[in-house]
Amino acid sequence: VAYQIGSVSSAKATGGAISFYGSKTIHTFTGSGTFTNTSGSPISIEYVCVAGGASGGSSDNAGGGGAGGYLTGTTTCPTSPVTVTVGAGGAFTKAIQGLNGNPGGLSGAVTVSVTGGGYGASSGAGGAGGSGGGSSYAHTSGGGPAPDSNQGNAGGAGSPSSGSPAYGAGGGGGAGGVGGTGSGASAGDGGVGVQLPSTFRDPKSSVGFNGPSGNYWVAGGGGGASDGPAPTTGGGG
């Protein structure tokens, strides 16, 4: 959450880790909490909201987990305290052959809500979510969908060469691109994430990761898995 500051660096609200950058006050929530507007009147805020990513399936040719949904925009924050929900990542799937992964948790605050990532599949299509999960090696007609395309992208399909001795699953979708399709022994890469808006690229911030162009990238999809001779696991987005 970010909003305009006055002539001095003073916060108009409480909650999260507070920093000052580019004439804005930034409140960073990496876990659920409360944002309280203490200014006495509604304030206009810019937000970035990312849901929890999903986990991949448990088999050696399962799809990668989809990224959590991603939204950015502006809204008005009331004077009453606002609950900020930060979704958890999908839980680890026990190492039992054939179990699908688990979806990520939703995130939201004020009027904003984003959907957790779709699970990576050990059989069939990946789960639907903010970004869809990757499909298992045998499912060649597409990955899990992203019900709201403004939040993410679909997961990748499994290897079309299911008769070969090696099988690659699809990668999970990312906020910036679809998950890769498996091909023979090669699993699909996770879909690329997105870079935070310039407002939030505070050099002192640890939010985000290195990506195609610098730091501050979030919401990449998980790579798929493969088995057989010389398998190549997909890379994360």
PDB file of C-alpha atoms in Angstrom, residues 60-61 137 159 161-169 184-187 225-228:
ATOM      1  CA  ASP A  60       7.938 -37.502 -10.728  1.00  0.00           C
ATOM      2  CA  ASN A  61       6.066 -36.184 -13.760  1.00  0.00           C
ATOM      3  CA  TYR A 137       2.592 -35.421 -18.379  1.00  0.00           C
ATOM      4  CA  SER A 159       4.156 -33.673 -22.984  1.00  0.00           C
ATOM      5  CA  SER A 161       4.894 -37.396 -26.760  1.00  0.00           C
ATOM      6  CA  SER A 162       3.325 -39.643 -24.142  1.00  0.00           C
ATOM      7  CA  GLY A 163       4.487 -42.779 -25.957  1.00  0.00           C
ATOM      8  CA  SER A 164       8.148 -42.015 -25.368  1.00  0.00           C
ATOM      9  CA  PRO A 165      10.090 -43.399 -22.391  1.00  0.00           C
ATOM     10  CA  ALA A 166      10.309 -39.939 -20.842  1.00  0.00           C
ATOM     11  CA  TYR A 167       7.509 -37.623 -19.841  1.00  0.00           C
ATOM     12  CA  GLY A 168       7.502 -33.907 -19.073  1.00  0.00           C
ATOM     13  CA  ALA A 169       4.727 -32.116 -17.194  1.00  0.00           C
ATOM     14  CA  GLY A 184       9.418 -35.439 -24.255  1.00  0.00           C
ATOM     15  CA  ALA A 185      11.854 -35.604 -21.358  1.00  0.00           C
ATOM     16  CA  SER A 186      11.714 -31.840 -20.839  1.00  0.00           C
ATOM     17  CA  ALA A 187       9.159 -30.373 -18.441  1.00  0.00           C
ATOM     18  CA  ALA A 225       8.733 -32.227 -13.323  1.00  0.00           C
ATOM     19  CA  SER A 226       9.757 -35.052 -15.669  1.00  0.00           C
ATOM     20  CA  ASP A 227      10.983 -38.626 -15.504  1.00  0.00           C
ATOM     21  CA  GLY A 228      12.638 -41.183 -17.746  1.00  0.00           C
TER      22      GLY A 228
END
